[in-house]
Short mmCIF file of C-alpha atoms in Angstrom, two decimals:
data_model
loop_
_atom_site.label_atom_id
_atom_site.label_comp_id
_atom_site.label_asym_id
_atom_site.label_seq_id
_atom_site.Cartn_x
_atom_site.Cartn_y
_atom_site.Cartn_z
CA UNK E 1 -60.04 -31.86 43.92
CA UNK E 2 -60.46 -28.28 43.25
CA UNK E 3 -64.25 -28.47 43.17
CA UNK E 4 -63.86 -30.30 45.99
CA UNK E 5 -61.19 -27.74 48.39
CA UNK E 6 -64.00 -24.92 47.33
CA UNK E 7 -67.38 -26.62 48.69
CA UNK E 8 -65.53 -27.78 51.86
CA UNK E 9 -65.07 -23.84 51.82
CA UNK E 10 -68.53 -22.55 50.54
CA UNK E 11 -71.02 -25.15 51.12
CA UNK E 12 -73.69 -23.11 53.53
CA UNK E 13 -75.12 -26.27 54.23
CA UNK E 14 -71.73 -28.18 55.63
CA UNK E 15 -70.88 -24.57 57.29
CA UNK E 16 -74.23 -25.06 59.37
CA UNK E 17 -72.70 -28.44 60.10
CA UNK E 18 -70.02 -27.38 61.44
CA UNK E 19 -71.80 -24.48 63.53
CA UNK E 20 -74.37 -26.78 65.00
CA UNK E 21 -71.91 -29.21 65.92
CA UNK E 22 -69.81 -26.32 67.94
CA UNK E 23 -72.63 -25.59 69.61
CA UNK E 24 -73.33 -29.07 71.02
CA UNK E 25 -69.88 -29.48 71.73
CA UNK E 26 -70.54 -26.66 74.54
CA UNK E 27 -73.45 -28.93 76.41
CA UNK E 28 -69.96 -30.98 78.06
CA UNK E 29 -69.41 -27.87 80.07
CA UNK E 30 -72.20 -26.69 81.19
CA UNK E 31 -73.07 -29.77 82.04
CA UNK E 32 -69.80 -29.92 83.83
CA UNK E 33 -70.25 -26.83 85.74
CA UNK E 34 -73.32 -28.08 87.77
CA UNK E 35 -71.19 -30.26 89.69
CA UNK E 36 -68.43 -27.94 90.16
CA UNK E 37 -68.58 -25.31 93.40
CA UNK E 38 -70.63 -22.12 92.48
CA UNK E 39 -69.91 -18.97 94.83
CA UNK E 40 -72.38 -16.25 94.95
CA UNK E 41 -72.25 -12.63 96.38
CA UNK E 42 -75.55 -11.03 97.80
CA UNK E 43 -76.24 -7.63 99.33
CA UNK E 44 -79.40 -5.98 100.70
CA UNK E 45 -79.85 -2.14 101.38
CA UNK E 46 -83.16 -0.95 102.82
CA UNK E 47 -84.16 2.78 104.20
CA UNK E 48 -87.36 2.63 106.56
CA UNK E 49 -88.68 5.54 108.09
CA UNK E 50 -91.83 5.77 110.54
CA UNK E 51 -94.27 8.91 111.99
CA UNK E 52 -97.14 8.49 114.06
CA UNK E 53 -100.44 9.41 112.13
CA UNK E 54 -101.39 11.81 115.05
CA UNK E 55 -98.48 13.88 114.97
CA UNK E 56 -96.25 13.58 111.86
CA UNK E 57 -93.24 15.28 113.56
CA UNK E 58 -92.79 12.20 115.31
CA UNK E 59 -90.56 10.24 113.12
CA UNK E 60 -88.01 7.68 113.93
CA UNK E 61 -85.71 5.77 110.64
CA UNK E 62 -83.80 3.18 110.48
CA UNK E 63 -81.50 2.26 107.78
CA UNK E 64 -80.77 -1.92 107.34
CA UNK E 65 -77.64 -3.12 105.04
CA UNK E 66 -76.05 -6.71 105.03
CA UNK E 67 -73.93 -8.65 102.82
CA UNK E 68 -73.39 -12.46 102.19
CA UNK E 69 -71.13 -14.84 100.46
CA UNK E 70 -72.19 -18.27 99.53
CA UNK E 71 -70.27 -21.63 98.60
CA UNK E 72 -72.32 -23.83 97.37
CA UNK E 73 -70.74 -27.46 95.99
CA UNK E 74 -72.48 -31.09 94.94
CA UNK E 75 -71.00 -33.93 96.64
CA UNK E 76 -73.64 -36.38 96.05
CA UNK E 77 -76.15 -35.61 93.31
CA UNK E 78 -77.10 -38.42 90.43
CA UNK E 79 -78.91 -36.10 88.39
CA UNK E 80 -76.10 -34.40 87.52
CA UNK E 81 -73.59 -36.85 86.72
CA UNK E 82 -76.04 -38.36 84.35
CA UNK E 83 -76.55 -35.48 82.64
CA UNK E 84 -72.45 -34.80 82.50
CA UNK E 85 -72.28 -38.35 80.45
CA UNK E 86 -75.47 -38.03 78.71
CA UNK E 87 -74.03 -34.37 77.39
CA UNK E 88 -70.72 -36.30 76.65
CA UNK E 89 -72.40 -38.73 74.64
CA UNK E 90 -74.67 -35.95 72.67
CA UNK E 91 -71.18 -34.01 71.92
CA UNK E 92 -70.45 -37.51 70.18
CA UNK E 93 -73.13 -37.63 68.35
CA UNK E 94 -72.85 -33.91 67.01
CA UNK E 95 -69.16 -35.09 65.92
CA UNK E 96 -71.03 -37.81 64.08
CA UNK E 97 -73.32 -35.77 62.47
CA UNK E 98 -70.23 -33.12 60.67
CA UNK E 99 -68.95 -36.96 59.70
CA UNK E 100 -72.43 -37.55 57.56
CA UNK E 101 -72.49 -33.79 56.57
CA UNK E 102 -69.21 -33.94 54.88
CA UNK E 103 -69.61 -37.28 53.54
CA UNK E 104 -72.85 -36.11 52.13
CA UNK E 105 -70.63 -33.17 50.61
CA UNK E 106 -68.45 -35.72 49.51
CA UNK E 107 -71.32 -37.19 47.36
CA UNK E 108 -72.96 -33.89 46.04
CA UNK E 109 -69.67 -32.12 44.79
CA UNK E 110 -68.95 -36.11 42.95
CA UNK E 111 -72.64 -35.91 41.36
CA UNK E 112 -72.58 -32.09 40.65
CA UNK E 113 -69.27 -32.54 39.35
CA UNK E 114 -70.29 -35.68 37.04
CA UNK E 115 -73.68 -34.62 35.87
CA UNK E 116 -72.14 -31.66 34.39
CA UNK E 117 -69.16 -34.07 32.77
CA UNK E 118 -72.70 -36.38 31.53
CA UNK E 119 -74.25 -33.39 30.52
CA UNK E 120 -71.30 -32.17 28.34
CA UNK E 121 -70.73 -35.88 26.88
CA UNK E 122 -74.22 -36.39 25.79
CA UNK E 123 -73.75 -32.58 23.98
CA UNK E 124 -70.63 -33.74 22.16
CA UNK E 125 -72.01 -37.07 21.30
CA UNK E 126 -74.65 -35.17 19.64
CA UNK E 127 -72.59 -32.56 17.72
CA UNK E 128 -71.21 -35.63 16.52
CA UNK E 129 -74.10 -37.09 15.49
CA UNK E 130 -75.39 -34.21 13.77
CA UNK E 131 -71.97 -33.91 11.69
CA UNK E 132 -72.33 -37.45 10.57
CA UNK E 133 -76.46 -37.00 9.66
CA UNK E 134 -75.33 -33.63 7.91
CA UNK E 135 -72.67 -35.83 5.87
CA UNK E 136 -75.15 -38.48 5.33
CA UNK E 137 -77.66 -35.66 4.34
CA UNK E 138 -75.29 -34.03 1.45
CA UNK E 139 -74.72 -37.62 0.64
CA UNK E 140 -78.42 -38.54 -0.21
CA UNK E 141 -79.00 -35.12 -1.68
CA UNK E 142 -76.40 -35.36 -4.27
CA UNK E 143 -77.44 -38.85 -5.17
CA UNK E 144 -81.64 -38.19 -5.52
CA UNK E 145 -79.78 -34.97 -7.87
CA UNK E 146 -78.06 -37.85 -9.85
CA UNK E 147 -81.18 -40.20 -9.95
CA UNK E 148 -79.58 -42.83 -8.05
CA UNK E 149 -82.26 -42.45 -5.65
CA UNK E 150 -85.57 -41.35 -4.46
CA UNK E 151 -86.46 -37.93 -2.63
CA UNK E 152 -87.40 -40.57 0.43
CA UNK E 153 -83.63 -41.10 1.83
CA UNK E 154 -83.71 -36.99 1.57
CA UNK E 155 -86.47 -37.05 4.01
CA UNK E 156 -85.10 -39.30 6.37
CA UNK E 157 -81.58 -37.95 6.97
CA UNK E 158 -83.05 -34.24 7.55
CA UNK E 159 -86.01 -36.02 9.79
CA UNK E 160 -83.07 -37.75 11.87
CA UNK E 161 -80.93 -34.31 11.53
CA UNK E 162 -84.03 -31.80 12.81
CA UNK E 163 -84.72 -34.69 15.81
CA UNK E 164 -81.10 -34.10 16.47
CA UNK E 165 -81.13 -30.30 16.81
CA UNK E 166 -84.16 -30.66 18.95
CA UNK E 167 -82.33 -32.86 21.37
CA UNK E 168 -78.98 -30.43 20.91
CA UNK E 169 -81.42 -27.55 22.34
CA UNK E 170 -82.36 -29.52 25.21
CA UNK E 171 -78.75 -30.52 25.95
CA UNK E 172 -77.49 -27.41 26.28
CA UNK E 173 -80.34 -26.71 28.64
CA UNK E 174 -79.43 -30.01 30.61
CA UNK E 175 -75.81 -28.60 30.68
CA UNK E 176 -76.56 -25.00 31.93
CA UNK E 177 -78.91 -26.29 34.51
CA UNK E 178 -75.57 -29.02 36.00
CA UNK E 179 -73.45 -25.96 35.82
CA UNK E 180 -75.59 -24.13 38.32
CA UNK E 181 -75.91 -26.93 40.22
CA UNK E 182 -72.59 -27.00 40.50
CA UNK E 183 -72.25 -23.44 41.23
CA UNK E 184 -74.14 -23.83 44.16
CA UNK E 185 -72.20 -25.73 45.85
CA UNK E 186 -68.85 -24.52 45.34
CA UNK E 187 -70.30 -20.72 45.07
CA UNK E 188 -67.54 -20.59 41.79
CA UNK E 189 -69.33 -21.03 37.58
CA UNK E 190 -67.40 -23.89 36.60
CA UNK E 191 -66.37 -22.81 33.22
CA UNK E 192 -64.35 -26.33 32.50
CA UNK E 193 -63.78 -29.45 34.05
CA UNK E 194 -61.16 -32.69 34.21
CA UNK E 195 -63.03 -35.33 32.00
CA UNK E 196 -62.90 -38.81 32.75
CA UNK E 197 -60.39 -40.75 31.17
CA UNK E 198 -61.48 -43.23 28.97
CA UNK E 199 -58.56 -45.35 28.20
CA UNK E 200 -58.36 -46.48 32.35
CA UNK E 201 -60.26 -49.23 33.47
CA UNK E 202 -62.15 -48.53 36.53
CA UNK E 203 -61.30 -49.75 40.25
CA UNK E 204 -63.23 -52.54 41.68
CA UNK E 205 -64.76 -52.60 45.18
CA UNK E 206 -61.66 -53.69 47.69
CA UNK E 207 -62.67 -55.94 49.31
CA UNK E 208 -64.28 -57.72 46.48
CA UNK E 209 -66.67 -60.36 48.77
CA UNK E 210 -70.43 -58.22 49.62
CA UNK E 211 -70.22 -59.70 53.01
CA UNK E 212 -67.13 -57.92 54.33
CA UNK E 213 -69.08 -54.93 53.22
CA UNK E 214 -72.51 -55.93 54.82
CA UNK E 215 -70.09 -56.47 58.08
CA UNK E 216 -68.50 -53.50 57.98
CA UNK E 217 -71.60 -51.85 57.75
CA UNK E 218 -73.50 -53.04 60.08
CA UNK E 219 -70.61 -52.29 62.63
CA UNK E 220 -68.94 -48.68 61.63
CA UNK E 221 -71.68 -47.12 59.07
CA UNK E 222 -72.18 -43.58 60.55
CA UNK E 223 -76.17 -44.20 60.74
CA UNK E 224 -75.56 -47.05 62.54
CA UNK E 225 -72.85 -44.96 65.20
CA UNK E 226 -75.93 -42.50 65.31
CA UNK E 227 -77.94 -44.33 66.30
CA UNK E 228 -76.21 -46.41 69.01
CA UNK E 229 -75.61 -42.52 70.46
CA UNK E 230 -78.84 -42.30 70.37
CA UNK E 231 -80.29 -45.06 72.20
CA UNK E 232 -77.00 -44.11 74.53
CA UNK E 233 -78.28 -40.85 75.09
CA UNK E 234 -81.97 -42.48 75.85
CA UNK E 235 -80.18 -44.92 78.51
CA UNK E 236 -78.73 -41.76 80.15
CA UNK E 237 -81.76 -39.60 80.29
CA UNK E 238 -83.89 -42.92 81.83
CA UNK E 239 -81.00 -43.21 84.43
CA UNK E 240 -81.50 -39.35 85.19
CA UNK E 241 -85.53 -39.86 85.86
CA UNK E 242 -85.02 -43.11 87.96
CA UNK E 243 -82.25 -40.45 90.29
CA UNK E 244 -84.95 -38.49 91.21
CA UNK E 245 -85.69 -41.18 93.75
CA UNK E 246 -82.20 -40.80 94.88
CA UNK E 247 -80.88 -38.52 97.95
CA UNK E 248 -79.00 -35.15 96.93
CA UNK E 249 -76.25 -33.92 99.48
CA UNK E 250 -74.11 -30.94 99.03
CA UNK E 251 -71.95 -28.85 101.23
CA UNK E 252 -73.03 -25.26 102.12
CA UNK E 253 -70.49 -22.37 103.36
CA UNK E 254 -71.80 -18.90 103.97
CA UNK E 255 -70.31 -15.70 105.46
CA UNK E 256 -71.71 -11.85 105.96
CA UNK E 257 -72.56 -9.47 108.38
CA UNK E 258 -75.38 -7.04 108.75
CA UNK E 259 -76.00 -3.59 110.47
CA UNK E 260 -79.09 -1.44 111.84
CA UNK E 261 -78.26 1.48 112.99
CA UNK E 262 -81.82 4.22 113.72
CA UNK E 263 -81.96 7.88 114.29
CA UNK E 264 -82.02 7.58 118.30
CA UNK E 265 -78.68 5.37 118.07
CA UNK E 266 -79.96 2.38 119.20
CA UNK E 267 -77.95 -0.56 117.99
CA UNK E 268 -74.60 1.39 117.75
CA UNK E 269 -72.63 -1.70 118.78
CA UNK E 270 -69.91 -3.06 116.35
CA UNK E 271 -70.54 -5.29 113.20
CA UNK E 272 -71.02 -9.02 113.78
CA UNK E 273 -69.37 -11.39 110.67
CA UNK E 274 -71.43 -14.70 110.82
CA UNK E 275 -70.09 -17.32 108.98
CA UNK E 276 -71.22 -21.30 108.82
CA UNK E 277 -70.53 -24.54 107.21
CA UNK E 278 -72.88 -27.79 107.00
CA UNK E 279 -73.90 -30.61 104.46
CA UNK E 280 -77.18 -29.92 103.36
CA UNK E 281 -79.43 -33.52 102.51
CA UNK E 282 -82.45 -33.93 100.45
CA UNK E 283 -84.37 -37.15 100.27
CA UNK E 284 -87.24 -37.65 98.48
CA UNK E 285 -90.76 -38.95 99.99
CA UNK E 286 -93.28 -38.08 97.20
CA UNK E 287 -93.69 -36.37 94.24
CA UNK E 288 -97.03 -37.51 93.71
CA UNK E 289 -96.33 -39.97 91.10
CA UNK E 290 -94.66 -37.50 88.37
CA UNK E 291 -90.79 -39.46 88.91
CA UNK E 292 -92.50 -42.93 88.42
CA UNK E 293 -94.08 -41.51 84.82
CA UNK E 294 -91.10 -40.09 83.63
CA UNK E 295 -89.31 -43.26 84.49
CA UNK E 296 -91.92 -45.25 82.45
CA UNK E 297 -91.82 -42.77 79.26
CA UNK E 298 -88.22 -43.20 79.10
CA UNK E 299 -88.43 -46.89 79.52
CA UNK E 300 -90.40 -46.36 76.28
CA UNK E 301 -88.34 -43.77 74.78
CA UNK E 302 -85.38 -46.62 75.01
CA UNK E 303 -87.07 -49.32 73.54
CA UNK E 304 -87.83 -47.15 70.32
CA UNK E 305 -84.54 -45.99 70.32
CA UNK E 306 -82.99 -49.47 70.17
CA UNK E 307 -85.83 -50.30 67.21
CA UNK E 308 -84.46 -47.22 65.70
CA UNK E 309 -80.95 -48.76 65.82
CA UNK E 310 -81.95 -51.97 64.56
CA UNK E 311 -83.54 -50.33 61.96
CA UNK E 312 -80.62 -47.99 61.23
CA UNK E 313 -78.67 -51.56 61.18
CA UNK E 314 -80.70 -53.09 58.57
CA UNK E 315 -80.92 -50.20 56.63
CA UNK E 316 -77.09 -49.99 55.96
CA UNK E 317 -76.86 -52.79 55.29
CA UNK E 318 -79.24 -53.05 52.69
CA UNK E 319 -77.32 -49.35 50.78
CA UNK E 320 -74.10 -51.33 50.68
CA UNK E 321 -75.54 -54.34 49.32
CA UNK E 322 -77.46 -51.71 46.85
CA UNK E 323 -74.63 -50.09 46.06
CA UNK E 324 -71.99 -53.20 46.08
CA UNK E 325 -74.37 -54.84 43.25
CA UNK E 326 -74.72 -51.30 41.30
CA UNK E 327 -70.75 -51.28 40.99
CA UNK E 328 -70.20 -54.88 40.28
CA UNK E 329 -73.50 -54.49 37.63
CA UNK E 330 -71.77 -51.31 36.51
CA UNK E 331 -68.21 -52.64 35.66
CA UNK E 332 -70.24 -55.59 33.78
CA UNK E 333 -72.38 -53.21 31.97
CA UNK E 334 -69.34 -50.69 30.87
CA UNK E 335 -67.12 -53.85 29.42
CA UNK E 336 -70.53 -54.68 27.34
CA UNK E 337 -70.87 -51.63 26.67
CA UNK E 338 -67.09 -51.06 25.05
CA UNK E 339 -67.70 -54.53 22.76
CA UNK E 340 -71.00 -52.72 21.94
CA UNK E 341 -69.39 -49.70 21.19
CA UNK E 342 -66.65 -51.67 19.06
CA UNK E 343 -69.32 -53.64 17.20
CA UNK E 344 -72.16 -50.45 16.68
CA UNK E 345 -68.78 -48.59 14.93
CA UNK E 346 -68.20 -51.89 12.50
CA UNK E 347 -71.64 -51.80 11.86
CA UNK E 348 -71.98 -48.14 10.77
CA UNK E 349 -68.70 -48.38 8.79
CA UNK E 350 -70.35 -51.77 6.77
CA UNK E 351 -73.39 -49.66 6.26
CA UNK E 352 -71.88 -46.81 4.64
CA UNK E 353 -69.24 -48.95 2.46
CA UNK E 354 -72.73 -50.39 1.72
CA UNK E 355 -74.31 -47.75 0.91
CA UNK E 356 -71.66 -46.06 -1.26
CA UNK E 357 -71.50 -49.37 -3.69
CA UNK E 358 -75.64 -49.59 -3.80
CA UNK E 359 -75.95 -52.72 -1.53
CA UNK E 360 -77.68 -50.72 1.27
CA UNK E 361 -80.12 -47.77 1.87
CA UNK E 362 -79.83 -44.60 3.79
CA UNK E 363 -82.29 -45.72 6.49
CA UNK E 364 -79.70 -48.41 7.24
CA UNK E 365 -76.93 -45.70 7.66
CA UNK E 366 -78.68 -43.48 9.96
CA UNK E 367 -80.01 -46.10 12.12
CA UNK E 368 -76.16 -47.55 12.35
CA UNK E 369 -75.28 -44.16 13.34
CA UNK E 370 -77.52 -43.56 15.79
CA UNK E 371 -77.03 -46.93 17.37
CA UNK E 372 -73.13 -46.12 17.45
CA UNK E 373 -73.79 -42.98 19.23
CA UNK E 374 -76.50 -44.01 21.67
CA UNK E 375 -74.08 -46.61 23.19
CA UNK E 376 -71.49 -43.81 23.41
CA UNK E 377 -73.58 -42.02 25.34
CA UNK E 378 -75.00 -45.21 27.41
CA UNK E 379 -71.08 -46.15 27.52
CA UNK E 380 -70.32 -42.49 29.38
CA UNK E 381 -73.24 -42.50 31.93
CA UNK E 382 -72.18 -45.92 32.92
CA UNK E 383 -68.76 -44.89 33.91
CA UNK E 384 -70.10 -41.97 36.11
CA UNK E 385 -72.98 -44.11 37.47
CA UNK E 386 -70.45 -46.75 38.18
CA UNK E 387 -67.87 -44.15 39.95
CA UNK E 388 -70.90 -42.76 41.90
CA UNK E 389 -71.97 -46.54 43.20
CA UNK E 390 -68.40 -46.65 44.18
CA UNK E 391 -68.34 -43.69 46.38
CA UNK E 392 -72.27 -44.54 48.00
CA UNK E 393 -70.57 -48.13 48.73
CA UNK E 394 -67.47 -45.96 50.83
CA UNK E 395 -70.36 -43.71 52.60
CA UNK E 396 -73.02 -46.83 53.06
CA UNK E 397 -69.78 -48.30 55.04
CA UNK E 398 -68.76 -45.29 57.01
CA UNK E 399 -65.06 -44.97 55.51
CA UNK E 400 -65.68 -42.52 53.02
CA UNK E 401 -63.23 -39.64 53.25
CA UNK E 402 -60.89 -37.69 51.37
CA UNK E 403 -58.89 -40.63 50.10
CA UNK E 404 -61.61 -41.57 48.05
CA UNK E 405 -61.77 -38.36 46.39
CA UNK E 406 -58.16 -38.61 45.77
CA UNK E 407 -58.43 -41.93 44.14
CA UNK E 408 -61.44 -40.63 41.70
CA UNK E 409 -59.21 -37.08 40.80
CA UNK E 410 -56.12 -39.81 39.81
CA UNK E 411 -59.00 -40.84 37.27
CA UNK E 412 -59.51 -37.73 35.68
CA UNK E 413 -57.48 -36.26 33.01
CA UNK E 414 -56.10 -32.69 33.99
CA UNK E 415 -55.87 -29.45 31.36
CA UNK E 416 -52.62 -28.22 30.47
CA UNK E 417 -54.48 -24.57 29.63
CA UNK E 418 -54.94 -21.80 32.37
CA UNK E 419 -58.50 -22.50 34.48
CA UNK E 420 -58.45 -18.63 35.57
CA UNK E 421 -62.02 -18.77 33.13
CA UNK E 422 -63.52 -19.58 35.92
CA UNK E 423 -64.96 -16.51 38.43
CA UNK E 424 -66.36 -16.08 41.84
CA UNK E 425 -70.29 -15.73 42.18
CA UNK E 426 -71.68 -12.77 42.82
#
């Protein structure tokens, strides 16, 4: 939850979100303000003065200023209404689009979070692993001193022990490189993190039938909502090319006055304020064919934009159903994993007992023991594959959300000790 509360906070990439969909929350009003009354103020100032070529000291001036004001407000225009909906449904779609950018948040911070927990798993499996090969190593060494056996079983344990070290090197690599990954997101070096507990047996999808899911998706899936903006948006803008056929009318009120006054006082008589009020109508005749072709492109535009849909449609369904079977698959594969694991660790422990009394070799323990520990390791990535399915399934259908993350942090098992280890990036 922590990791979590700092991307929501840090994440550049949700931030731009979040900015971009601000920004196309403003189209509603401008859109809005083209059918609303819009007053402007004009003025004109102008100095002329005139001589006669022959005899310059004949000069006359005149000085011109006026003034207007102009109402000017839509009662009938199609265009504009269109585009008042079509920027209502784009605002939508832009609320839609912060909905996939934080569920997409929702998914890196879960994988971030549990690569680094896989990554620090497969390092302690193998520290583990190497302790037991070491142990097996001082066994077989003490026994080829003894003459119990040959310098072969020597061999083998430090072959299996090197091969370990190699893959503890690249481990710690693997665990550095999740870290930053990490980092990234939350802008904050995750020093230590709530492991998974191991004891709890993990949720199964609710409902538990795939074709609730495949419903739900098809319906509510934010792709899906996208898209059906979309092709709304498309509808709009071919509704906006077929009104440039339509008439326009719009009322026009104007006031202002104007004076000309010259050198030898002609025009000395008062100010005149003319004022006037009509409905000004526009109707179309011929564009030369340019409305027609836009109505035709968008006629074209629409019909990809409902493939799109479709296609958007099918596609969600097909990630739930992806993701349903990976969970279901999952759960299956952890419980076979556990009797594995259960088995593998009767298996070493026969091997050894074995081995101790003369009835078996030291090829036979390592191979138990690295059996035992690969399906520890298989055992662990299941259970963070499996959470991950979980969480696509609750995107694929459009409802995932905080909850979910909730649910998953009840799973992990919280340190007692002070976190304050972990710092700020610079």
């Amino acid at each position: 939850m922590q990791a979590w509360q700092a991307a929501e906070q840090r994440d550049p990439d949700y931030a731009a979100a979040q900015a971009t969909r601000n920004a196309e929350q403003e189209k509603v009003p401008q859109a809005r303000a083209g059918l609303l009354p819009s007053i402007a103020l004009g003025g004109t100032g102008q100095s002329t003065d005139t001589r006669e070529a022959a005899h310059l000291h004949n000069a006359s001036s005149r000085g011109v200023a006026s003034w207007n004001l102009t109402l000017s407000q839509p009662i009938f225009d199609a265009a504009k209404w269109g585009t008042l909906r079509q920027s209502e449904f784009q605002a939508n779609l832009a609320d839609v689009g912060l909905q996939q950018a934080r569920q997409d948040l929702i998914l890196r911070v879960s994988q971030a979070y549990f690569d680094v927990l896989t990554a620090q798993d497969t390092l302690t499996t193998l520290e583990a692993q190497m302790r037991a090969t070491q142990s097996q190593l001082d066994a077989a060494s003490r026994t080829f001193e003894l003459g119990g056996t040959t310098v072969a079983d020597v061999y083998e344990a430090q072959s299996k022990l090197d091969l370990l070290k190699a893959a503890e090197l690249q481990a710690h690599n693997v665990l550095q490189i999740s870290r930053d990954r990490l980092a990234q997101i939350i802008n904050e070096r995750p020093e230590r993190l709530a492991p998974l507990a191991t004891d709890l047996e993990l949720p199964s999808p609710q409902p538990g039938r795939l074709s609730e899911w495949s419903q739900q998706a098809a319906q509510a899936s934010l792709e899906v909502a996208g898209a059906q903006l979309n092709t709304l948006i498309v509808e709009k803008q071919l509704d906006i090319a077929r009104s440039g056929h339509y008439p326009t009318l719009s009322l026009q009120a104007q006031t202002g006055t104007a004076s000309n006054r010259g050198t030898a006082g002609q025009n000395q008589g008062p100010r005149s304020l003319d004022s006037s009020v009509g409905l000004q109508l526009s109707i179309p005749i011929f564009s030369g064919g340019g409305i027609s072709s836009q109505v035709r492109e968008q006629a074209s535009r629409l019909q990809h934009a409902r493939y799109r849909l479709e296609a958007a449609r099918r596609q969600s369904i097909q990630s739930t159903q992806q993701a349903f079977s990976q969970v279901t698959s999952g759960l299956a594969q952890i419980s076979a994993l556990k009797a594995a694991e259960r088995s593998s660790l009767a298996s070493m422990q026969a091997n050894q007992t074995g081995y101790e009394v003369g009835v078996r070799i030291n090829i036979d323990v390592l191979n138990a023991q690295q059996q035992l520990y690969e399906t520890r390791r298989a055992l662990s990535q299941a259970r963070y594959e499996t959470l991950m399915a979980s969480l696509r399934l609750k995107a694929a259908s459009g409802t995932l959300g905080l909850a979910d993350i909730e649910k998953v942090n009840q799973l992990l098992l919280v340190h007692n000790s002070n976190d304050a280890s972990r710092s700020p990036l610079p």
